[in-house]
PDB file of C-alpha atoms in Angstrom:
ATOM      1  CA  UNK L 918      17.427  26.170 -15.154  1.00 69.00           C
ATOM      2  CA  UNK L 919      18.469  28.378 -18.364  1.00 79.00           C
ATOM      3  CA  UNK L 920      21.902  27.023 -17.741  1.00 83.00           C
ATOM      4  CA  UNK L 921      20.757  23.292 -17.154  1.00 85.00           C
ATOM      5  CA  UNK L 922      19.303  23.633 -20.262  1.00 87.00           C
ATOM      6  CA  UNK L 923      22.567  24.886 -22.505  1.00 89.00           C
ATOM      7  CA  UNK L 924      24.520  22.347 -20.669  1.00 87.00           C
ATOM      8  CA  UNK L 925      21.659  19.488 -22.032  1.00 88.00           C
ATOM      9  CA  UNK L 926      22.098  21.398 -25.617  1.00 88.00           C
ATOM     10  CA  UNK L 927      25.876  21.317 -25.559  1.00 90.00           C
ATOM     11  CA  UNK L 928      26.239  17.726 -24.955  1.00 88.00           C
ATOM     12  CA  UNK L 929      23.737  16.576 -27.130  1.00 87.00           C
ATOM     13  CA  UNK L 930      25.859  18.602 -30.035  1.00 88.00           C
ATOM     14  CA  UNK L 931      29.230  17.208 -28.985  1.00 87.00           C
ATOM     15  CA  UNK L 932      27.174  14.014 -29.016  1.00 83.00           C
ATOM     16  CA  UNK L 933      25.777  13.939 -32.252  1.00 85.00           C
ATOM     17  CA  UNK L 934      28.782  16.085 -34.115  1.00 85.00           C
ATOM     18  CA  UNK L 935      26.743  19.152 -35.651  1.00 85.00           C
ATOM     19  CA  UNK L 936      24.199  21.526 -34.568  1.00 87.00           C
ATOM     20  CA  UNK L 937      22.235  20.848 -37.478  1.00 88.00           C
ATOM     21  CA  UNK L 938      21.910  17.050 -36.184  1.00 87.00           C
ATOM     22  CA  UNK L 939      21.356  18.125 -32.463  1.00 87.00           C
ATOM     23  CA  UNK L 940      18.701  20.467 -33.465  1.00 88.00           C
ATOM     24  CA  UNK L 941      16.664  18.032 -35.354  1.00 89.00           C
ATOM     25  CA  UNK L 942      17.263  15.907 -32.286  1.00 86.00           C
ATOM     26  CA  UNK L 943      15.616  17.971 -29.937  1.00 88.00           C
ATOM     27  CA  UNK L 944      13.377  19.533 -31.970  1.00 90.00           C
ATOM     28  CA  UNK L 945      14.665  23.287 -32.220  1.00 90.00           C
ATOM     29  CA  UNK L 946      16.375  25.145 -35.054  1.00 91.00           C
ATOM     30  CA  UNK L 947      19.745  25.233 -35.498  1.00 88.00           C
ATOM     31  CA  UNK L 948      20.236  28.675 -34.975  1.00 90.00           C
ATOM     32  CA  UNK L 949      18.659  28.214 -31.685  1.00 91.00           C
ATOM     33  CA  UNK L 950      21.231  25.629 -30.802  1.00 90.00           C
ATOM     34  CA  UNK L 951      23.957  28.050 -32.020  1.00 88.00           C
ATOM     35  CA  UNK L 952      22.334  31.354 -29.724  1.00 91.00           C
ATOM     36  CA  UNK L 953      22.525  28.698 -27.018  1.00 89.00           C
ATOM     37  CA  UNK L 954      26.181  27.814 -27.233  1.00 89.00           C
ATOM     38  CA  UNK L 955      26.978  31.250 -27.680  1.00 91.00           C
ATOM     39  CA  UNK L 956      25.168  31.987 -24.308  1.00 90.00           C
ATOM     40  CA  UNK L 957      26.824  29.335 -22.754  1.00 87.00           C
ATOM     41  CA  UNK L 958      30.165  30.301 -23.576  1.00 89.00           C
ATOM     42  CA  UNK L 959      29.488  34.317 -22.622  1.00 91.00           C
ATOM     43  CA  UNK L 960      28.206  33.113 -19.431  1.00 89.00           C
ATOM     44  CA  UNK L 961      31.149  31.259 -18.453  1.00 88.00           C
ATOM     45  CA  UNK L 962      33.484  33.014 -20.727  1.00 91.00           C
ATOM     46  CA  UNK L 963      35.473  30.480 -22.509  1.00 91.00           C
ATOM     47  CA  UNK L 964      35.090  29.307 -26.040  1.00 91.00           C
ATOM     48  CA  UNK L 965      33.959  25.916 -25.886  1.00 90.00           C
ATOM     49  CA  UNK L 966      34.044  24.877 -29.323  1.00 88.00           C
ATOM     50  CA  UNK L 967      35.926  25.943 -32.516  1.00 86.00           C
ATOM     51  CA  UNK L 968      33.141  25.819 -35.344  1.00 79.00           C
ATOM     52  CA  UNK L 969      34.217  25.633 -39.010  1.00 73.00           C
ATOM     53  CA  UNK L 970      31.878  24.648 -42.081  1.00 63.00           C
ATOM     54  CA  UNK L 971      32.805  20.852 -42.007  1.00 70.00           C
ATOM     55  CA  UNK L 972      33.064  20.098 -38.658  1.00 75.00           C
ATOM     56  CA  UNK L 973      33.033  21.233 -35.005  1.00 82.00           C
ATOM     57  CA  UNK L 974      35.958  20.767 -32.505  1.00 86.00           C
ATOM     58  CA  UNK L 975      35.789  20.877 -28.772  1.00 89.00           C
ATOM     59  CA  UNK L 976      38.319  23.028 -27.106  1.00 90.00           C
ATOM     60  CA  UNK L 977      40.435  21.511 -24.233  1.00 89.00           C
ATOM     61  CA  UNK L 978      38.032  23.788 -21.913  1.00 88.00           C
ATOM     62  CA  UNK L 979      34.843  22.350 -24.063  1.00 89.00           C
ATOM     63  CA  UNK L 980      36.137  18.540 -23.625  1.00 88.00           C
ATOM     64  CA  UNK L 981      36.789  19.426 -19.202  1.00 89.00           C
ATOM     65  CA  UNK L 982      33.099  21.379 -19.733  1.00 89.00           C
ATOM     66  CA  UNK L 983      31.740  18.515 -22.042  1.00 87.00           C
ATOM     67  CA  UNK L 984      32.458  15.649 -19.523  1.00 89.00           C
ATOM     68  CA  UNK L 985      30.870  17.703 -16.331  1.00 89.00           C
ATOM     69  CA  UNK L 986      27.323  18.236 -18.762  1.00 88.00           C
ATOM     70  CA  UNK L 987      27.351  14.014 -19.698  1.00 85.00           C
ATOM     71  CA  UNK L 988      27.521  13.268 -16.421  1.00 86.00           C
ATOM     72  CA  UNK L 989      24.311  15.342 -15.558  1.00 86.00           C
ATOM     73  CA  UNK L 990      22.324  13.650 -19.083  1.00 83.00           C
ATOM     74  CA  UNK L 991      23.397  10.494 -17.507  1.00 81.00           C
ATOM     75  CA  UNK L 992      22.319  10.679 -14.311  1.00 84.00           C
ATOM     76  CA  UNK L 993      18.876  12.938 -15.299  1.00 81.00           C
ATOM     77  CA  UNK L 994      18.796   9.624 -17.414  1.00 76.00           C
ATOM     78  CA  UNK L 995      19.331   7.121 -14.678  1.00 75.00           C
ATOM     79  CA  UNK L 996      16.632   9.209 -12.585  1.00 77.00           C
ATOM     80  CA  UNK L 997      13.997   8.843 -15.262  1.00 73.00           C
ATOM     81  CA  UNK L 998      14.832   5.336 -15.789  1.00 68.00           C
ATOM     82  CA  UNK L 999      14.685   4.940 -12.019  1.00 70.00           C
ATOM     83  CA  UNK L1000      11.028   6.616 -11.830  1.00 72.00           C
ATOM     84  CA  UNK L1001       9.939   4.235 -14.928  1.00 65.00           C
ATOM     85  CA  UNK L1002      10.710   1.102 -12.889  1.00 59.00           C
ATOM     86  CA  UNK L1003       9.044   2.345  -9.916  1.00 60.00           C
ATOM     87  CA  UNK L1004       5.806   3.008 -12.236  1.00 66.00           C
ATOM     88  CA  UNK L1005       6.237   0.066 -14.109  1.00 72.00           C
ATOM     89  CA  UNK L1006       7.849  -2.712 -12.040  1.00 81.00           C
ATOM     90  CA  UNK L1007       7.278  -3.068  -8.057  1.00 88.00           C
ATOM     91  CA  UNK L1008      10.415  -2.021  -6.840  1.00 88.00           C
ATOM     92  CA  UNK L1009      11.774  -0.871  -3.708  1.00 90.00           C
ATOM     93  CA  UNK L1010      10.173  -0.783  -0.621  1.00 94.00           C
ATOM     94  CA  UNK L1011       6.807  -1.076   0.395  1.00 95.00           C
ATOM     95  CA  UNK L1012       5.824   0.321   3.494  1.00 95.00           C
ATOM     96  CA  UNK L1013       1.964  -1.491   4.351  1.00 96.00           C
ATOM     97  CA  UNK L1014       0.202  -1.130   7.593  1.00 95.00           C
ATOM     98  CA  UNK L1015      -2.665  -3.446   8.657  1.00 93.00           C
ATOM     99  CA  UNK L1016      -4.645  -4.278  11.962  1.00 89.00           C
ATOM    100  CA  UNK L1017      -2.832  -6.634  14.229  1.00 86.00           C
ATOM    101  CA  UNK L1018      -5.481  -9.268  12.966  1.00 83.00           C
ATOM    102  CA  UNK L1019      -4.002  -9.581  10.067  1.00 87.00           C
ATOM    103  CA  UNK L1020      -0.652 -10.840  11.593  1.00 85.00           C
ATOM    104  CA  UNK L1021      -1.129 -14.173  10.629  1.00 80.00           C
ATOM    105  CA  UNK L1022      -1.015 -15.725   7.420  1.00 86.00           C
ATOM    106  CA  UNK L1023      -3.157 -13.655   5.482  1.00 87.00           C
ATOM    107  CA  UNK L1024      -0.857 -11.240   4.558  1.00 92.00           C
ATOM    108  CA  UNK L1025       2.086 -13.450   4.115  1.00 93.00           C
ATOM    109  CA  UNK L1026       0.163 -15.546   1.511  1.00 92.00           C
ATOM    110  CA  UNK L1027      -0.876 -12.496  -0.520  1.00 93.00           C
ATOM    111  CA  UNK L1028       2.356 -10.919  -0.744  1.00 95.00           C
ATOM    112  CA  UNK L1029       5.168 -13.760  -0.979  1.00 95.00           C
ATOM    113  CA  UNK L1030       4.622 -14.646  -4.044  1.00 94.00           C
ATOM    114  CA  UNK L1031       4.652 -11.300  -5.285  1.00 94.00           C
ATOM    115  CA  UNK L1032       8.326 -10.920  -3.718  1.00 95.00           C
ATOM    116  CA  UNK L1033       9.220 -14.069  -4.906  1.00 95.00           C
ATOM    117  CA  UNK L1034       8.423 -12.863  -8.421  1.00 92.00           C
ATOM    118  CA  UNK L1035      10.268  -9.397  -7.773  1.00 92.00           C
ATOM    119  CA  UNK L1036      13.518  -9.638  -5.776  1.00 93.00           C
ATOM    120  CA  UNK L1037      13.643  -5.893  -5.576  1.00 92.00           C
ATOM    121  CA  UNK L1038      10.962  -5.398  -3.754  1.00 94.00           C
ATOM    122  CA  UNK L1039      11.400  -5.596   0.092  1.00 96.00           C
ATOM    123  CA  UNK L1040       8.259  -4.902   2.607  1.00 97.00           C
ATOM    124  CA  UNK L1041       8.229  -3.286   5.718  1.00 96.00           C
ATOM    125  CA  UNK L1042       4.658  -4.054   7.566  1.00 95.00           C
ATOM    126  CA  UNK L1043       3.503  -1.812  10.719  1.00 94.00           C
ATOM    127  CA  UNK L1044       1.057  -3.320  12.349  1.00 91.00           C
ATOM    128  CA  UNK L1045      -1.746  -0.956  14.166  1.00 85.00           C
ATOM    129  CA  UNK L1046      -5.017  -1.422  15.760  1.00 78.00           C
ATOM    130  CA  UNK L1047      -5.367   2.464  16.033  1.00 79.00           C
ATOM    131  CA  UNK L1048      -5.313   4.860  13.155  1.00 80.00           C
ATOM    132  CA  UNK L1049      -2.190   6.402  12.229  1.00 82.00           C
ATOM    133  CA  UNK L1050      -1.496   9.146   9.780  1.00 82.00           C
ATOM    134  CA  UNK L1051      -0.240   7.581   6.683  1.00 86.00           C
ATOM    135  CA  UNK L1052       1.602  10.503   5.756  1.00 80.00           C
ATOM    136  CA  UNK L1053       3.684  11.129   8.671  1.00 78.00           C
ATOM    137  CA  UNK L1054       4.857   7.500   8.970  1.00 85.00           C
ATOM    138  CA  UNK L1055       5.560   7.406   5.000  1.00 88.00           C
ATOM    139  CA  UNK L1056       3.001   4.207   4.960  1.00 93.00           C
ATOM    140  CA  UNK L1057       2.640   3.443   1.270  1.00 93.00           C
ATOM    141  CA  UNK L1058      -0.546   1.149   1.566  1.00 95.00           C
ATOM    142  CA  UNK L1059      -2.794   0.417   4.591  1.00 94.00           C
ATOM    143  CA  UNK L1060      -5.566  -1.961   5.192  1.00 94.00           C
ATOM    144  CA  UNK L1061      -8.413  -0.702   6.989  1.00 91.00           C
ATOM    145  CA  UNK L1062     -12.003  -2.888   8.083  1.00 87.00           C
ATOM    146  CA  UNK L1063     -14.898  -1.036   8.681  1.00 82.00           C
ATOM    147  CA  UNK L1064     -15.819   2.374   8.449  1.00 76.00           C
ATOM    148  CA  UNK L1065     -13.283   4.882   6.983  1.00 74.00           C
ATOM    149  CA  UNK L1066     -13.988   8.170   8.256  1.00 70.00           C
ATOM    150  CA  UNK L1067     -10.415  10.283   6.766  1.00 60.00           C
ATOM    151  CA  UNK L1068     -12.189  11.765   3.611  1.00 61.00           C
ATOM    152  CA  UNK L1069      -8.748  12.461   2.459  1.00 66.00           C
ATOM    153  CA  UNK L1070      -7.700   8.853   2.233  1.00 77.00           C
ATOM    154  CA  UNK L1071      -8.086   7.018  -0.825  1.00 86.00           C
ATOM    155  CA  UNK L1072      -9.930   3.900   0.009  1.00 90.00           C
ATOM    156  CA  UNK L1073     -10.379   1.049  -2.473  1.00 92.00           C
ATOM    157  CA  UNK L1074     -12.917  -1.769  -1.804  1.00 93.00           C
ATOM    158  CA  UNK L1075     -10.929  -5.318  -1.428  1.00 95.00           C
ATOM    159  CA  UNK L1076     -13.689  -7.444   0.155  1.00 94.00           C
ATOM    160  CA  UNK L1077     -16.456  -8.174   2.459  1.00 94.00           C
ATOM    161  CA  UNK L1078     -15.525 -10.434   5.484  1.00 94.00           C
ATOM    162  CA  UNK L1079     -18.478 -13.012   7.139  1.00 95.00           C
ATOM    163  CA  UNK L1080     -18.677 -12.398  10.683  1.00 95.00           C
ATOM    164  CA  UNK L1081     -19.127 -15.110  13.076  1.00 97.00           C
ATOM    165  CA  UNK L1082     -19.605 -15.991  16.719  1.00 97.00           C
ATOM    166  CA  UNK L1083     -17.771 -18.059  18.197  1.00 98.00           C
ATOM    167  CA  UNK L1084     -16.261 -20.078  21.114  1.00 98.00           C
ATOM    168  CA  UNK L1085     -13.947 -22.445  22.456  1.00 98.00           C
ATOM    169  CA  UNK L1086     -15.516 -26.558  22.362  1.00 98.00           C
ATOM    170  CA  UNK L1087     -14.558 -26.710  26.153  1.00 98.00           C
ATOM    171  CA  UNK L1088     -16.835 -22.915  26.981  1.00 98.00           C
ATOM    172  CA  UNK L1089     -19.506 -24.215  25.268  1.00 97.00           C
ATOM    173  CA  UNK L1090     -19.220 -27.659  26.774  1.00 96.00           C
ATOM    174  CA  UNK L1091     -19.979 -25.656  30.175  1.00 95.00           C
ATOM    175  CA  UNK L1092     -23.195 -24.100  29.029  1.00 95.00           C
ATOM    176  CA  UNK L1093     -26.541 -24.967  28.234  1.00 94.00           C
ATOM    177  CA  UNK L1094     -27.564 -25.428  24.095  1.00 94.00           C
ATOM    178  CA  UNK L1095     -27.596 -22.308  22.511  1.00 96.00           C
ATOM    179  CA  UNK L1096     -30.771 -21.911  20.145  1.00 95.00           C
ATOM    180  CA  UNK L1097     -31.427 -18.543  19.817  1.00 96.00           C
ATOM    181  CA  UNK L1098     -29.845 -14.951  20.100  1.00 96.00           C
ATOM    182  CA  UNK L1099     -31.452 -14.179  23.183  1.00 94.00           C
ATOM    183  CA  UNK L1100     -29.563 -17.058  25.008  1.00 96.00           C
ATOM    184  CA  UNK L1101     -26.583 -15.396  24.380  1.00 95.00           C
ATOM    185  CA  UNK L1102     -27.082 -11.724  27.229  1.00 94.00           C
ATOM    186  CA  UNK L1103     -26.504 -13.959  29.758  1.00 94.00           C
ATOM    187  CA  UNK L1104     -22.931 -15.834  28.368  1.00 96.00           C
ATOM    188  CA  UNK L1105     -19.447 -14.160  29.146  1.00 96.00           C
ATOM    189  CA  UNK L1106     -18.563 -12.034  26.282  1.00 96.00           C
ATOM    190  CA  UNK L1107     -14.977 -11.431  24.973  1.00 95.00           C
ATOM    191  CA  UNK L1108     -14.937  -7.879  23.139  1.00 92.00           C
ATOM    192  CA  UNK L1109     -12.984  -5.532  21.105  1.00 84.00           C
ATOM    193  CA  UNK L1110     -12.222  -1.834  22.943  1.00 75.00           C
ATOM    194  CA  UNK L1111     -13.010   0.321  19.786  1.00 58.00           C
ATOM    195  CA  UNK L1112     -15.915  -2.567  18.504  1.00 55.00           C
ATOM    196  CA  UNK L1113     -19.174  -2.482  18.280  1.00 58.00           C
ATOM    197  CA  UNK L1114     -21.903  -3.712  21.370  1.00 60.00           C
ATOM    198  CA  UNK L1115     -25.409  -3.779  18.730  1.00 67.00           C
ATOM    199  CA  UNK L1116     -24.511  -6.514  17.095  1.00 82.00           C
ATOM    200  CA  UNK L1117     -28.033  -7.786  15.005  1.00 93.00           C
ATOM    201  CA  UNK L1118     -28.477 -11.348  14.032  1.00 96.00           C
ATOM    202  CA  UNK L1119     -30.140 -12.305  11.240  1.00 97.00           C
ATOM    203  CA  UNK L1120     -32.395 -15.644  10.515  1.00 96.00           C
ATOM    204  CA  UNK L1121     -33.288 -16.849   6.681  1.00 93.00           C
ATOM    205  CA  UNK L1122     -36.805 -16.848   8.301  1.00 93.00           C
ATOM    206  CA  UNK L1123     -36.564 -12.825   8.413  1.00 94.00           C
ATOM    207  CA  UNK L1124     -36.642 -12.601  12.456  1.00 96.00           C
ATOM    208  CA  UNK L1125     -33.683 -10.146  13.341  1.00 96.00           C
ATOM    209  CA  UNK L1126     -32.874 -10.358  17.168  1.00 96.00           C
ATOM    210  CA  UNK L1127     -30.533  -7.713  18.985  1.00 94.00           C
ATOM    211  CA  UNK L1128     -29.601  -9.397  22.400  1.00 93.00           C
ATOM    212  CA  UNK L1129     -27.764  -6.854  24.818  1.00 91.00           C
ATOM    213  CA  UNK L1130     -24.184  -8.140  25.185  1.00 89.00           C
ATOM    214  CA  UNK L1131     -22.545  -6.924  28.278  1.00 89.00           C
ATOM    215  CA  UNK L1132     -18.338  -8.026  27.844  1.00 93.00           C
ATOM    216  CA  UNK L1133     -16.877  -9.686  30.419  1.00 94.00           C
ATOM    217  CA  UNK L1134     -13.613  -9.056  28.970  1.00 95.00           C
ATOM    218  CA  UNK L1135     -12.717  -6.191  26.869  1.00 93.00           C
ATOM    219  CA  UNK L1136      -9.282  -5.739  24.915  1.00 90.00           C
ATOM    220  CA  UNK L1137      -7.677  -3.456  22.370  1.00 84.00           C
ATOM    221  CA  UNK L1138      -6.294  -6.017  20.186  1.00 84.00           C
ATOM    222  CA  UNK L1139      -8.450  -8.764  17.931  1.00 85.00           C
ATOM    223  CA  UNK L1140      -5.262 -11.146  18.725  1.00 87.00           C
ATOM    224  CA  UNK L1141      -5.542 -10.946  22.011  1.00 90.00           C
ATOM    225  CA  UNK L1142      -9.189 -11.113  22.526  1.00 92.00           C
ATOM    226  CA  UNK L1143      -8.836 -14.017  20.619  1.00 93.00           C
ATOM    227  CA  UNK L1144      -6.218 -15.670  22.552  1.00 95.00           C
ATOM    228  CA  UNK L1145      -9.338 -15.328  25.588  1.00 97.00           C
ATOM    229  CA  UNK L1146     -11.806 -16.980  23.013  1.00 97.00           C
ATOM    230  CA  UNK L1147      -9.562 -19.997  22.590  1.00 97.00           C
ATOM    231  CA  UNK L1148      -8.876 -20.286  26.413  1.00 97.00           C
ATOM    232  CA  UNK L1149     -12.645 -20.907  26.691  1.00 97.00           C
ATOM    233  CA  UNK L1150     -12.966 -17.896  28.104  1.00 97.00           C
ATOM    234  CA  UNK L1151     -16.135 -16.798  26.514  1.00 97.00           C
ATOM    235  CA  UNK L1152     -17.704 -15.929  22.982  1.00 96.00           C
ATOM    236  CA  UNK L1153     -16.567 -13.770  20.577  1.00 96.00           C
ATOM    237  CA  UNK L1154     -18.002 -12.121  16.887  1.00 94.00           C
ATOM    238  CA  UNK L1155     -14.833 -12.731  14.753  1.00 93.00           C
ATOM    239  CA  UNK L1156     -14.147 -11.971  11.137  1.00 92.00           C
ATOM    240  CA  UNK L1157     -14.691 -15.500   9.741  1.00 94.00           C
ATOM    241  CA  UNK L1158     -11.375 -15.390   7.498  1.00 91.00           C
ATOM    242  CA  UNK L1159      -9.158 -14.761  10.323  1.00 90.00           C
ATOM    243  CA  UNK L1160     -10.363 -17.672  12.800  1.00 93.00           C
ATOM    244  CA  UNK L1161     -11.092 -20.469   9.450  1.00 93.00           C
ATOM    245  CA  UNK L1162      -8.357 -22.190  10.188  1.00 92.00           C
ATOM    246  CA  UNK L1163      -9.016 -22.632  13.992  1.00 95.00           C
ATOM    247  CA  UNK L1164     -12.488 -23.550  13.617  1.00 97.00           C
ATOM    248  CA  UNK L1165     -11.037 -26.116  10.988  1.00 97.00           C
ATOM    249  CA  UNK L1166      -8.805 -27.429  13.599  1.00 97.00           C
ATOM    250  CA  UNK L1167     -11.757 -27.639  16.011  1.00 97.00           C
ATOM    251  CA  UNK L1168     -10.501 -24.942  18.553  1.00 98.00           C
ATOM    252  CA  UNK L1169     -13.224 -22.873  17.912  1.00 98.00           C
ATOM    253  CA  UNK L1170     -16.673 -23.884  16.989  1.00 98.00           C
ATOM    254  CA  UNK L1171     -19.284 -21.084  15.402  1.00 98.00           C
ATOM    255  CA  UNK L1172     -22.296 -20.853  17.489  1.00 98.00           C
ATOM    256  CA  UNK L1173     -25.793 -19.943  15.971  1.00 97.00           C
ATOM    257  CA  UNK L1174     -24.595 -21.035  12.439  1.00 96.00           C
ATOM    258  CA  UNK L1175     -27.806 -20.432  10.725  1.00 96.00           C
ATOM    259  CA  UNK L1176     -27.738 -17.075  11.841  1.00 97.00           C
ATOM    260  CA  UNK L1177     -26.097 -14.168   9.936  1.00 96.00           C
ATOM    261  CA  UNK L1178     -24.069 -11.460  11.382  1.00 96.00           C
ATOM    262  CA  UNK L1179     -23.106  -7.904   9.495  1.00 93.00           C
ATOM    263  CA  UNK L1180     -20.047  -8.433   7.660  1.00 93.00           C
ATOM    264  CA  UNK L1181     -17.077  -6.169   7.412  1.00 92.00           C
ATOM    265  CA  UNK L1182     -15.992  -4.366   4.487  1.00 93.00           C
ATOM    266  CA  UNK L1183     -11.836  -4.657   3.704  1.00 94.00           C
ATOM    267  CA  UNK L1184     -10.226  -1.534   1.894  1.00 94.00           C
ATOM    268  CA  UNK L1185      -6.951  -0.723   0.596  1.00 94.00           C
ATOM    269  CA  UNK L1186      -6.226   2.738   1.506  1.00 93.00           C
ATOM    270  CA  UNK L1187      -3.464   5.116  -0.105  1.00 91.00           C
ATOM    271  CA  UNK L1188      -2.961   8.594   1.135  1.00 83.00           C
ATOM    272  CA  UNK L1189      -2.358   9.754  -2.400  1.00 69.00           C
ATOM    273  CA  UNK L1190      -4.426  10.508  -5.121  1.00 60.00           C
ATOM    274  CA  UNK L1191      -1.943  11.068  -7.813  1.00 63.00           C
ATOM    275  CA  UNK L1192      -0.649   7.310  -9.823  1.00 72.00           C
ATOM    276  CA  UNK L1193       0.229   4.621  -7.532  1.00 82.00           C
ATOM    277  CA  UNK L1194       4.070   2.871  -8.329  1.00 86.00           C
ATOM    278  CA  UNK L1195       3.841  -0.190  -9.177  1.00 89.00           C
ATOM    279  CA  UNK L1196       4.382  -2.017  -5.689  1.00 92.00           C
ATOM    280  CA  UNK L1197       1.415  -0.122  -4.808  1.00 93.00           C
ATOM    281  CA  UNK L1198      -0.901  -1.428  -7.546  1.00 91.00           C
ATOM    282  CA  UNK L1199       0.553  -4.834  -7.881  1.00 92.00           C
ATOM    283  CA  UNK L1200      -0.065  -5.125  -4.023  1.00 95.00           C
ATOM    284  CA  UNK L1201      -3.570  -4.291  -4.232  1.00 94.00           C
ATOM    285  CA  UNK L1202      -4.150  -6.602  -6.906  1.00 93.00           C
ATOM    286  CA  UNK L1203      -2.328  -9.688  -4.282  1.00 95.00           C
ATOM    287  CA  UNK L1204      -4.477  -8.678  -1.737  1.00 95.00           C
ATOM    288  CA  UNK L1205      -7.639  -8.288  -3.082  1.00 94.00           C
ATOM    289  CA  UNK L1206      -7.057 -11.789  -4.934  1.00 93.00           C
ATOM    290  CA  UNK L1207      -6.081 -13.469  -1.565  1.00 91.00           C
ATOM    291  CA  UNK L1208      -9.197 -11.390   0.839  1.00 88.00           C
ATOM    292  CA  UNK L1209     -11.706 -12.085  -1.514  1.00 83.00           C
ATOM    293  CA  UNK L1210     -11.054 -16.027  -0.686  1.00 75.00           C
TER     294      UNK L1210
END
């Protein structure tokens, strides 16, 4: 590192003509400068530079040594210059994983614009519906729902989802009115593997009711329990942002409207704890804007 360091000192006075300039440039003495060279040159020893009172002169082994030590300033330089764009400008890639509900558009219409804005940032997107170690797969961001239990995660709160229930117009065509939560124990239910069974409804009127749901069919992947739902297949408690646009397009139909279900909390998770680059904190900031809808 000592000799790093000379190399740095030589080129900045071959740079700047003097040792008295190059000093005041880096913030050291001159005769500091000077023990340096002197080092520099024992170390390797040649003379690199023929000193006089007016002026220094680099030797034809100092201009060969002089060219080797500006290449290393510039590309220390390009590296720092490198590391500032990645704090301060999302560049590069970013690697985000996300449950396999988010597939759809949600994603796509948080970050797009973002990489519209930035061409050099690229994604990569790994879509899970198990935990995977963020570290080992080099995952940069991940979205988790629910409970986090990794205490050595970095979570950050992006929003709380409205459950619903709901079903297919053509399943509930088949079935008698549904009026209350205790209808619903004896109605084919469509369930996620690793999700809960205890669901509690809630009424404005303060009755909570618990029914005992028994699933009919149980799968684990949201998308493809959903794919069941819309085959009138059964019910289903979905998060309402990821089935809006069905249940706009009257494929799905929330049952027991006036009743509330527990919602789901959305987080941003990191696996660091030191500063985020930018694509990190510029893709929070995307999400969070577009989840919160």
């Amino acid at each position: 590192m000592d000799t790093l360091r000379r190399m740095a000192i030589f080129a900045r006075v071959v740079e700047l003509g003097s040792m008295n300039a190059a000093a005041k440039a880096l913030g050291m003495t001159p005769s500091a400068v000077s023990q340096h060279l002197s080092k520099l040159e024992a170390q390797h020893n040649v003379t690199l530079l023929h000193r006089t009172t007016r002026k220094l002169t680099l030797t034809e082994a100092g201009s060969v040594f002089y060219q080797g030590c500006a290449d290393m300033l510039a590309a220390a330089q390009l590296a720092e210059q490198r590391i500032s764009e990645l704090r301060d400008a999302p560049v590069g890639e970013l690697r985000l994983s996300a449950p396999t509900g988010f597939a759809g558009p949600l994603i796509s219409q948080a970050l797009a614009p973002l990489l519209t804005l930035h061409p050099k940032l690229s994604l990569r997107l790994f879509f899970h519906d198990e935990m995977i170690d963020l570290v080992s797969h080099r995952i940069d961001l991940a979205l988790r729902a629910g409970e986090l239990k990794d205490s050595s995660l970095i979570a950050r709160h992006l929003a709380d989802w409205p459950n619903v229930l709901v079903a297919a117009p053509q399943y509930l065509a088949r079935q008698m009115a549904i009026n209350h939560p205790q209808q619903l124990s004896a109605l084919d239910w469509i369930a996620i593997e690793a999700g809960r069974s205890d669901y509690a409804f809630f009424h404005p009127g303060g009755e909570v009711a618990k029914p005992p749901i028994t699933p009919r069919i149980i799968s684990n992947n949201i998308v493809s329990a959903r794919e069941f739902v819309l085959a009138g297949m059964g019910l289903a408690i979905q998060p309402e942002p990821e089935v809006r646009g069905a249940i706009k397009a009257g494929r799905l139909m929330v049952v027991l409207p006036e009743w509330r279900l527990p919602s789901i909390a959305i987080y941003a998770v990191t696996p660091r704890r030191e500063a985020q680059p930018a694509k990190v904190r510029y893709a929070i900031e995307a999400l969070k804007a577009q989840l919160a809808l």
